[in-house]
């Protein structure tokens, strides 16, 4: 019988690893069956990066934990009738969560990916067909994307603040210039300068 050739897994790119934090903090919000739990566990052992995984059971407890602390990435189990990951993701995004979010479920990607994306997730991964390495690629890309978004937001804010400072400085100099011109005109007329500085008294004739 002919041997079946399997393509070796693609190694994690050094560029990808270099752009990631030295420690990736991940929270896994699971259901009672721990859907996709084996992937989350393997991610800690086989990713080639230090991954700190914290597991929280249930949507309510997971949302409460996210209000207390920020993570680099969120993994969410999806199980019909028990933990609706689509609703949980929508709640996270509505609450201002900016972490990378990946949903783990038993349904195929064709069944779930579109609704997960619409809710704000970065990816949906089928626990039956994916690999640990693929999950790490998905998480790594999502973490990088959100970090880039935050960096761009900080740069835009810094640029707006710089432009505002320049406008304020230009307005201040313009006000000073106008006041100086007004004072010079007042001195020429022999009036008191508008800036409040008293002009030197004019020396009268001695009779």
mmCIF file of C-alpha atoms in Angstrom:
data_model
loop_
_atom_site.group_PDB
_atom_site.id
_atom_site.type_symbol
_atom_site.label_atom_id
_atom_site.label_comp_id
_atom_site.label_asym_id
_atom_site.label_seq_id
_atom_site.Cartn_x
_atom_site.Cartn_y
_atom_site.Cartn_z
ATOM 1 C CA UNK A 1 0.000 0.000 0.000
ATOM 2 C CA UNK A 2 1.367 3.394 -0.960
ATOM 3 C CA UNK A 3 2.421 5.593 1.882
ATOM 4 C CA UNK A 4 0.447 8.767 2.424
ATOM 5 C CA UNK A 5 2.621 11.843 2.213
ATOM 6 C CA UNK A 6 1.761 14.626 4.655
ATOM 7 C CA UNK A 7 3.051 18.143 4.250
ATOM 8 C CA UNK A 8 5.105 19.135 7.296
ATOM 9 C CA UNK A 9 3.637 22.018 9.257
ATOM 10 C CA UNK A 10 4.904 25.426 8.185
ATOM 11 C CA UNK A 11 7.251 26.860 10.811
ATOM 12 C CA UNK A 12 6.256 30.031 12.578
ATOM 13 C CA UNK A 13 7.871 32.998 10.849
ATOM 14 C CA UNK A 14 10.552 34.806 12.832
ATOM 15 C CA UNK A 15 8.989 38.084 11.672
ATOM 16 C CA UNK A 16 5.682 37.093 13.227
ATOM 17 C CA UNK A 17 7.307 36.067 16.497
ATOM 18 C CA UNK A 18 9.441 39.189 16.594
ATOM 19 C CA UNK A 19 6.416 41.495 16.365
ATOM 20 C CA UNK A 20 4.574 39.763 19.190
ATOM 21 C CA UNK A 21 4.862 40.532 22.911
ATOM 22 C CA UNK A 22 7.353 38.297 24.724
ATOM 23 C CA UNK A 23 4.421 37.018 26.775
ATOM 24 C CA UNK A 24 0.964 36.660 25.237
ATOM 25 C CA UNK A 25 -1.832 36.838 27.784
ATOM 26 C CA UNK A 26 -4.892 34.878 26.656
ATOM 27 C CA UNK A 27 -8.238 34.374 28.368
ATOM 28 C CA UNK A 28 -10.288 31.335 27.333
ATOM 29 C CA UNK A 29 -14.020 31.723 27.957
ATOM 30 C CA UNK A 30 -15.320 28.171 27.877
ATOM 31 C CA UNK A 31 -18.577 26.245 28.124
ATOM 32 C CA UNK A 32 -19.088 23.124 30.235
ATOM 33 C CA UNK A 33 -17.844 20.875 27.415
ATOM 34 C CA UNK A 34 -14.738 23.057 26.947
ATOM 35 C CA UNK A 35 -15.347 23.245 23.221
ATOM 36 C CA UNK A 36 -11.956 23.778 21.621
ATOM 37 C CA UNK A 37 -10.291 23.402 24.999
ATOM 38 C CA UNK A 38 -7.631 21.030 23.692
ATOM 39 C CA UNK A 39 -6.549 23.698 21.220
ATOM 40 C CA UNK A 40 -6.271 26.316 23.946
ATOM 41 C CA UNK A 41 -4.229 23.924 26.107
ATOM 42 C CA UNK A 42 -1.928 22.990 23.218
ATOM 43 C CA UNK A 43 -1.443 26.645 22.354
ATOM 44 C CA UNK A 44 0.353 27.113 25.664
ATOM 45 C CA UNK A 45 2.666 24.146 25.082
ATOM 46 C CA UNK A 46 3.411 24.247 21.368
ATOM 47 C CA UNK A 47 3.244 27.849 20.186
ATOM 48 C CA UNK A 48 6.952 28.609 20.511
ATOM 49 C CA UNK A 49 6.057 31.670 22.564
ATOM 50 C CA UNK A 50 5.266 32.133 26.221
ATOM 51 C CA UNK A 51 1.485 32.044 26.408
ATOM 52 C CA UNK A 52 -0.233 32.628 29.725
ATOM 53 C CA UNK A 53 -3.708 31.120 29.562
ATOM 54 C CA UNK A 54 -6.494 31.926 31.998
ATOM 55 C CA UNK A 55 -9.715 29.955 31.685
ATOM 56 C CA UNK A 56 -13.097 31.334 32.722
ATOM 57 C CA UNK A 57 -16.276 29.254 32.635
ATOM 58 C CA UNK A 58 -19.388 30.946 31.285
ATOM 59 C CA UNK A 59 -20.196 34.151 29.423
ATOM 60 C CA UNK A 60 -21.152 36.244 32.463
ATOM 61 C CA UNK A 61 -17.972 35.398 34.355
ATOM 62 C CA UNK A 62 -15.932 35.983 31.215
ATOM 63 C CA UNK A 63 -17.368 39.450 30.597
ATOM 64 C CA UNK A 64 -16.845 40.353 34.250
ATOM 65 C CA UNK A 65 -13.193 39.288 34.025
ATOM 66 C CA UNK A 66 -12.666 41.361 30.897
ATOM 67 C CA UNK A 67 -13.981 44.427 32.703
ATOM 68 C CA UNK A 68 -11.298 43.959 35.358
ATOM 69 C CA UNK A 69 -8.270 43.273 33.191
ATOM 70 C CA UNK A 70 -7.036 43.535 29.616
ATOM 71 C CA UNK A 71 -5.606 40.611 27.654
ATOM 72 C CA UNK A 72 -3.781 40.263 24.357
ATOM 73 C CA UNK A 73 -6.317 37.775 23.009
ATOM 74 C CA UNK A 74 -9.657 36.167 23.868
ATOM 75 C CA UNK A 75 -10.631 32.625 22.914
ATOM 76 C CA UNK A 76 -14.351 31.854 23.136
ATOM 77 C CA UNK A 77 -16.075 28.464 22.995
ATOM 78 C CA UNK A 78 -19.231 28.288 20.928
ATOM 79 C CA UNK A 79 -21.797 25.644 21.786
ATOM 80 C CA UNK A 80 -25.412 25.861 20.671
ATOM 81 C CA UNK A 81 -27.836 26.188 23.524
ATOM 82 C CA UNK A 82 -25.134 26.805 26.113
ATOM 83 C CA UNK A 83 -22.640 29.497 25.193
ATOM 84 C CA UNK A 84 -23.474 31.735 22.247
ATOM 85 C CA UNK A 85 -20.094 33.102 21.212
ATOM 86 C CA UNK A 86 -21.609 35.447 18.632
ATOM 87 C CA UNK A 87 -23.621 37.260 21.299
ATOM 88 C CA UNK A 88 -20.662 37.292 23.669
ATOM 89 C CA UNK A 89 -18.376 38.784 21.024
ATOM 90 C CA UNK A 90 -20.951 41.448 20.203
ATOM 91 C CA UNK A 91 -21.191 42.283 23.915
ATOM 92 C CA UNK A 92 -17.407 42.547 24.200
ATOM 93 C CA UNK A 93 -17.169 44.937 21.284
ATOM 94 C CA UNK A 94 -20.120 46.991 22.501
ATOM 95 C CA UNK A 95 -18.329 47.339 25.827
ATOM 96 C CA UNK A 96 -15.228 48.730 24.133
ATOM 97 C CA UNK A 97 -13.075 45.592 24.095
ATOM 98 C CA UNK A 98 -10.116 45.949 21.733
ATOM 99 C CA UNK A 99 -8.515 42.547 22.254
ATOM 100 C CA UNK A 100 -8.127 40.023 19.468
ATOM 101 C CA UNK A 101 -11.076 37.584 19.645
ATOM 102 C CA UNK A 102 -11.085 34.078 18.149
ATOM 103 C CA UNK A 103 -14.114 31.794 18.382
ATOM 104 C CA UNK A 104 -13.632 28.008 18.762
ATOM 105 C CA UNK A 105 -16.515 25.761 17.793
ATOM 106 C CA UNK A 106 -17.608 22.399 16.381
ATOM 107 C CA UNK A 107 -19.453 23.783 13.349
ATOM 108 C CA UNK A 108 -17.647 24.310 10.074
ATOM 109 C CA UNK A 109 -16.172 27.659 9.129
ATOM 110 C CA UNK A 110 -18.727 27.945 6.332
ATOM 111 C CA UNK A 111 -21.500 27.788 8.937
ATOM 112 C CA UNK A 112 -20.036 30.159 11.523
ATOM 113 C CA UNK A 113 -17.358 32.471 10.116
ATOM 114 C CA UNK A 114 -19.648 35.125 8.626
ATOM 115 C CA UNK A 115 -21.758 35.614 11.766
ATOM 116 C CA UNK A 116 -18.630 35.728 13.958
ATOM 117 C CA UNK A 117 -17.028 38.363 11.741
ATOM 118 C CA UNK A 118 -20.245 40.388 11.755
ATOM 119 C CA UNK A 119 -20.258 40.370 15.571
ATOM 120 C CA UNK A 120 -16.678 41.663 15.678
ATOM 121 C CA UNK A 121 -14.577 38.521 16.035
ATOM 122 C CA UNK A 122 -11.240 38.318 14.274
ATOM 123 C CA UNK A 123 -11.633 34.678 13.293
ATOM 124 C CA UNK A 124 -13.617 31.482 13.695
ATOM 125 C CA UNK A 125 -11.748 28.176 14.032
ATOM 126 C CA UNK A 126 -13.341 24.741 13.751
ATOM 127 C CA UNK A 127 -11.942 22.566 16.520
ATOM 128 C CA UNK A 128 -12.317 19.420 14.387
ATOM 129 C CA UNK A 129 -10.307 20.557 11.382
ATOM 130 C CA UNK A 130 -7.665 23.006 12.593
ATOM 131 C CA UNK A 131 -4.257 22.514 14.182
ATOM 132 C CA UNK A 132 -2.483 24.147 17.082
ATOM 133 C CA UNK A 133 -0.094 25.868 14.710
ATOM 134 C CA UNK A 134 -2.953 27.248 12.636
ATOM 135 C CA UNK A 135 -4.599 28.585 15.775
ATOM 136 C CA UNK A 136 -1.358 30.276 16.772
ATOM 137 C CA UNK A 137 -1.103 31.901 13.336
ATOM 138 C CA UNK A 138 -4.672 33.153 13.641
ATOM 139 C CA UNK A 139 -4.124 34.516 17.150
ATOM 140 C CA UNK A 140 -0.748 36.052 16.254
ATOM 141 C CA UNK A 141 -2.134 37.866 13.219
ATOM 142 C CA UNK A 142 -5.113 39.149 15.196
ATOM 143 C CA UNK A 143 -2.917 40.397 18.060
ATOM 144 C CA UNK A 144 -0.657 42.182 15.582
ATOM 145 C CA UNK A 145 -3.610 43.748 13.793
ATOM 146 C CA UNK A 146 -5.092 45.138 16.994
ATOM 147 C CA UNK A 147 -1.698 46.405 18.180
ATOM 148 C CA UNK A 148 -1.233 48.185 14.852
ATOM 149 C CA UNK A 149 -4.692 49.718 15.180
ATOM 150 C CA UNK A 150 -3.858 51.001 18.664
ATOM 151 C CA UNK A 151 -0.516 52.391 17.443
ATOM 152 C CA UNK A 152 -2.234 54.206 14.570
ATOM 153 C CA UNK A 153 -4.793 55.645 16.945
ATOM 154 C CA UNK A 154 -2.038 56.910 19.264
ATOM 155 C CA UNK A 155 -0.166 58.455 16.324
ATOM 156 C CA UNK A 156 -3.303 60.203 15.075
ATOM 157 C CA UNK A 157 -4.026 61.529 18.563
ATOM 158 C CA UNK A 158 -0.446 62.776 18.932
ATOM 159 C CA UNK A 159 -0.670 64.459 15.518
ATOM 160 C CA UNK A 160 -3.963 66.162 16.409
ATOM 161 C CA UNK A 161 -2.455 67.398 19.679
ATOM 162 C CA UNK A 162 0.627 68.714 17.854
ATOM 163 C CA UNK A 163 -1.508 70.580 15.319
ATOM 164 C CA UNK A 164 -3.635 72.029 18.101
ATOM 165 C CA UNK A 165 -0.517 73.256 19.935
ATOM 166 C CA UNK A 166 0.740 74.876 16.728
ATOM 167 C CA UNK A 167 -2.618 76.601 16.164
ATOM 168 C CA UNK A 168 -2.664 77.836 19.766
ATOM 169 C CA UNK A 169 0.887 79.142 19.467
ATOM 170 C CA UNK A 170 0.138 80.867 16.145
ATOM 171 C CA UNK A 171 -2.950 82.489 17.654
ATOM 172 C CA UNK A 172 -0.964 83.642 20.691
ATOM 173 C CA UNK A 173 1.737 85.203 18.497
ATOM 174 C CA UNK A 174 -0.899 86.890 16.352
ATOM 175 C CA UNK A 175 -2.538 88.410 19.420
ATOM 176 C CA UNK A 176 0.845 89.665 20.630
ATOM 177 C CA UNK A 177 1.631 91.118 17.226
ATOM 178 C CA UNK A 178 -1.674 92.951 17.055
ATOM 179 C CA UNK A 179 -1.179 94.307 20.570
ATOM 180 C CA UNK A 180 2.322 95.527 19.676
ATOM 181 C CA UNK A 181 1.082 97.275 16.537
ATOM 182 C CA UNK A 182 -1.730 98.863 18.523
ATOM 183 C CA UNK A 183 0.717 100.093 21.172
ATOM 184 C CA UNK A 184 3.044 101.578 18.555
ATOM 185 C CA UNK A 185 0.152 103.410 16.923
ATOM 186 C CA UNK A 186 -0.960 104.703 20.317
ATOM 187 C CA UNK A 187 2.545 105.970 21.086
ATOM 188 C CA UNK A 188 2.682 107.747 17.758
ATOM 189 C CA UNK A 189 -0.614 109.487 18.546
ATOM 190 C CA UNK A 190 0.568 110.351 22.029
ATOM 191 C CA UNK A 191 -2.084 108.142 23.635
ATOM 192 C CA UNK A 192 -1.683 105.525 26.333
ATOM 193 C CA UNK A 193 -0.836 102.119 24.831
ATOM 194 C CA UNK A 194 -3.687 99.596 24.846
ATOM 195 C CA UNK A 195 -1.445 96.977 26.424
ATOM 196 C CA UNK A 196 -1.554 98.935 29.671
ATOM 197 C CA UNK A 197 2.019 100.154 29.527
ATOM 198 C CA UNK A 198 2.202 103.878 30.135
ATOM 199 C CA UNK A 199 4.091 105.801 27.535
ATOM 200 C CA UNK A 200 6.898 108.062 28.735
ATOM 201 C CA UNK A 201 5.583 111.574 29.512
ATOM 202 C CA UNK A 202 6.361 114.154 26.929
ATOM 203 C CA UNK A 203 8.737 116.812 28.226
ATOM 204 C CA UNK A 204 7.101 120.276 28.082
ATOM 205 C CA UNK A 205 8.773 123.627 27.357
ATOM 206 C CA UNK A 206 10.258 125.516 30.286
ATOM 207 C CA UNK A 207 9.075 129.097 30.376
#
